[in-house]
Short mmCIF file of C-alpha atoms in Angstrom, two decimals:
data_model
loop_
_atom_site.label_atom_id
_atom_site.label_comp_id
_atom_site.label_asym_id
_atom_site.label_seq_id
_atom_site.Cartn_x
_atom_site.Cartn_y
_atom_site.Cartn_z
CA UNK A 105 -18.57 24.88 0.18
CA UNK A 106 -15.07 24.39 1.55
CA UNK A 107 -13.64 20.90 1.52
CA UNK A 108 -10.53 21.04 3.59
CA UNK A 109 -8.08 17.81 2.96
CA UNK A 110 -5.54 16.81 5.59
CA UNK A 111 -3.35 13.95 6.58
CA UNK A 112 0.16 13.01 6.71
CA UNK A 113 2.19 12.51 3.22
CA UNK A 114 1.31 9.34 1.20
CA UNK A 115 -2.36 8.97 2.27
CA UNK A 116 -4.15 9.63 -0.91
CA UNK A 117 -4.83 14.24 -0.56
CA UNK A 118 -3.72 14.97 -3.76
CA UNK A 119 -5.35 12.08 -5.66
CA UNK A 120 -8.67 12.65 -3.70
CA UNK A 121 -8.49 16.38 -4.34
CA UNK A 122 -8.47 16.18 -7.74
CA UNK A 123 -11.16 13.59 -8.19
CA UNK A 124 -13.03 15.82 -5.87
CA UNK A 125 -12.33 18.59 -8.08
CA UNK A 126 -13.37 17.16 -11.41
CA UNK A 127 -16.11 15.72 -10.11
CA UNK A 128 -17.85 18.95 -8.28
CA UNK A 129 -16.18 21.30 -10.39
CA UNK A 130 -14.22 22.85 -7.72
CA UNK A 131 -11.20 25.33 -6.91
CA UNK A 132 -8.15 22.90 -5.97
CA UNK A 133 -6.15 24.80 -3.78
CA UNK A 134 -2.61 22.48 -3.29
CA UNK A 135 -0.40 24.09 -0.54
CA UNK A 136 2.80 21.90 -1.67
CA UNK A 137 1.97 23.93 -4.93
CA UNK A 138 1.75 27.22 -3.39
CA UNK A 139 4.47 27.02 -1.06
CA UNK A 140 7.07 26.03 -4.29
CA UNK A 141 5.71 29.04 -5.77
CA UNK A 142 6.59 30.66 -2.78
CA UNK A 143 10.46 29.04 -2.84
CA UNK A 144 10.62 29.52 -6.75
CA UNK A 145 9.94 33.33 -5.79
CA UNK A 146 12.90 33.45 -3.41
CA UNK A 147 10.85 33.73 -0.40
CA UNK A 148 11.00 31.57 2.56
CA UNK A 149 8.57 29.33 3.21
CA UNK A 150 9.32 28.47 7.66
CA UNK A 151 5.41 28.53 8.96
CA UNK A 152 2.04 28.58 7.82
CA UNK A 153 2.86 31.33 4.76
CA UNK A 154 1.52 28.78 2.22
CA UNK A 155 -1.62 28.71 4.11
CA UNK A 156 -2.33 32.53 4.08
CA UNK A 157 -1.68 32.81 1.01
CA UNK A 158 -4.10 29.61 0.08
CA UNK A 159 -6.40 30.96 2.40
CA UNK A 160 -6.74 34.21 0.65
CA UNK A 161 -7.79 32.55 -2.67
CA UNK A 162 -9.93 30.54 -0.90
CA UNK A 163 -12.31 33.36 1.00
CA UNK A 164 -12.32 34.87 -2.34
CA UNK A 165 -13.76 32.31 -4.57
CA UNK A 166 -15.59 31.45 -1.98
CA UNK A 167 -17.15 34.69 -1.77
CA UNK A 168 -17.78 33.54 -5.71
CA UNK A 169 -19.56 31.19 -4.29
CA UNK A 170 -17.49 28.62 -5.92
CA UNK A 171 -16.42 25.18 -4.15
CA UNK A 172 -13.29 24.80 -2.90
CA UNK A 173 -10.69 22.12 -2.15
CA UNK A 174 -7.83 22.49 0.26
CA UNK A 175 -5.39 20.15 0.11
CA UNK A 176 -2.77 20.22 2.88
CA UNK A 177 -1.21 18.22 5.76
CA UNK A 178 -2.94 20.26 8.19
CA UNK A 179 -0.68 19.45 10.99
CA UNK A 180 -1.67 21.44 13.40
CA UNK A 181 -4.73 22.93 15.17
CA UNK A 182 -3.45 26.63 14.41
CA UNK A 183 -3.91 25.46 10.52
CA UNK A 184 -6.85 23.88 10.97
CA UNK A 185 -8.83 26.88 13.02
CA UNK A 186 -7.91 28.89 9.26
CA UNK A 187 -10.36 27.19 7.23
CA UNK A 188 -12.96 27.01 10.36
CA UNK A 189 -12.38 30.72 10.25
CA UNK A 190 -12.65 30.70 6.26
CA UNK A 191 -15.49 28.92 6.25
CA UNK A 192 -17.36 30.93 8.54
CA UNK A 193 -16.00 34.61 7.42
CA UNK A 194 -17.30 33.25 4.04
CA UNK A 195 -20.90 31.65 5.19
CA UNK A 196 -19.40 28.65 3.16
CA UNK A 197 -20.07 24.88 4.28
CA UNK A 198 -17.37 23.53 5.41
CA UNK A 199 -16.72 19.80 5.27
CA UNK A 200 -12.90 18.08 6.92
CA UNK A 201 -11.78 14.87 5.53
CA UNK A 202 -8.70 13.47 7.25
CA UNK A 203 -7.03 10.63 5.11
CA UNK A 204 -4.91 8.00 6.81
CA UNK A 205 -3.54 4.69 5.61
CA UNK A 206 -4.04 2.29 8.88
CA UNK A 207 -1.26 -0.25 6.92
CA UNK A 208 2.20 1.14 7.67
CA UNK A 209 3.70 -1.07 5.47
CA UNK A 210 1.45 0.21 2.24
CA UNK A 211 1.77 4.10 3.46
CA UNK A 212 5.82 3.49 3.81
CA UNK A 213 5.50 1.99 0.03
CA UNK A 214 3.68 5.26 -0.69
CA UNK A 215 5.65 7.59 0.30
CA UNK A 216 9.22 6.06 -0.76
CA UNK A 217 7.90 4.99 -4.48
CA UNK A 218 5.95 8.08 -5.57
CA UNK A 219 7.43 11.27 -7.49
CA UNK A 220 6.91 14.48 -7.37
CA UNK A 221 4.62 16.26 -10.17
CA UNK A 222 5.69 19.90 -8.99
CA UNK A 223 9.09 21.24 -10.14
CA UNK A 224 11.33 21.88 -8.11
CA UNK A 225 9.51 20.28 -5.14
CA UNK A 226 11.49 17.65 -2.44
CA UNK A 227 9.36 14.65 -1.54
CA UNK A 228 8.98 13.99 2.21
CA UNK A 229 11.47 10.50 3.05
CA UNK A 230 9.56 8.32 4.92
CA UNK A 231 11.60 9.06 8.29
CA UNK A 232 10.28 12.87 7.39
CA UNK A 233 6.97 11.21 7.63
CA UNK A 234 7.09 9.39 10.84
CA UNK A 235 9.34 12.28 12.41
CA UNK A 236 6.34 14.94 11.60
CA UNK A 237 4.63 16.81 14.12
CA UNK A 238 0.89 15.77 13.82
CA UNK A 239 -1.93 16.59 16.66
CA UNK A 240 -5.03 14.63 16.86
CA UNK A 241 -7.77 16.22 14.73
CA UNK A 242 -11.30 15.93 16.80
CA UNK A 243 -13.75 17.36 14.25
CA UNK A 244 -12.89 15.70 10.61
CA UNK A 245 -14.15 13.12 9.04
CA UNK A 246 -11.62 10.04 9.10
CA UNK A 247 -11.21 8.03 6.27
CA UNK A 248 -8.57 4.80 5.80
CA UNK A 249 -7.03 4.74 2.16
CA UNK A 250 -5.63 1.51 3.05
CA UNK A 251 -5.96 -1.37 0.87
CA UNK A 252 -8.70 1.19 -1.03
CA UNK A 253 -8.69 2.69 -4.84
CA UNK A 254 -9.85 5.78 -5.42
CA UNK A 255 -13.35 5.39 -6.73
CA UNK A 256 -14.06 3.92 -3.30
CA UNK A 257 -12.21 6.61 -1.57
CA UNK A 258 -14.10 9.30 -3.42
CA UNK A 259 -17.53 7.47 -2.81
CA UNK A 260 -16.59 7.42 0.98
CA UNK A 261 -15.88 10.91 0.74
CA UNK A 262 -18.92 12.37 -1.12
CA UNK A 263 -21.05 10.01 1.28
CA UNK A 264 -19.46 11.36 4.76
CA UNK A 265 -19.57 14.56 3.31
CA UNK A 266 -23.03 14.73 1.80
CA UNK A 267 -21.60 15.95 -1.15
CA UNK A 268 -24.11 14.46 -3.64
#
């Protein structure tokens, strides 16, 4: 199974990923992770190069058969056409969960009062946020972290996503 994450900064990936994770006993595959690696390495890091490389390890545990989380903005259709691609080079399920936070004011306080748990890694501002190129994603699952913890978040999740 491969449980792609997306959504703009401050809506909850990360936390959901790895309550996902512990809870199915999956792979958690973090691209702000991977791509710091990437920096750390002294290679640039301009397009989706975090996301081949993340998509790599993916096909391959997959082929494990072992679950797998992505967790990633997933900005853009080109990104999002990977994991389809994954998923299906793989025979793998593939289940995509895209978080939002419908309260502007509580995803702002998000995104300006959180800290990063990566070395080395720069936090999106919130102008970053609201500046970032996003298209419309037609075939995930939306769910609203708004005004939610994560227990209910997670429940939502495993329920739209049959998980149980």
């Amino acid at each position: 199974m491969l449980i792609v994450l997306g959504g703009l900064p401050g809506t909850g990936k990360s936390t959901l990923a790895n309550a996902l994770a512990d809870r199915l006993g999956a792979m958690h595959l973090r691209i702000d992770t991977i791509e710091q690696a990437m920096r750390d390495a002294g290679q640039a890091v301009a397009g989706p190069e975090g996301y081949l490389v993340a998509r790599s390890v993916a096909r391959e545990n997959l082929r494990l058969g072992l679950p797998v989380i992505v967790d990633a903005v997933n900005p853009i259709a080109y990104t999002r056409k990977l994991w389809r691609e994954t998923a299906a080079a793989t025979g793998a399920r593939l289940v995509e969960i895209e978080l939002v936070c419908g309260d502007s004011t509580e995803h702002r306080q998000r995104v300006e009062t959180r800290t990063s748990d990566i070395d080395g890694f720069g936090l999106p501002t919130w102008q970053d946020v609201v500046d970032r190129e996003y298209e419309p994603w037609r075939t995930a699952e939306v769910v609203d972290t708004a005004g939610t913890s994560i227990e209910e978040v997670l429940a939502e999740v495993i329920r739209r996503g049959r998980l149980d």
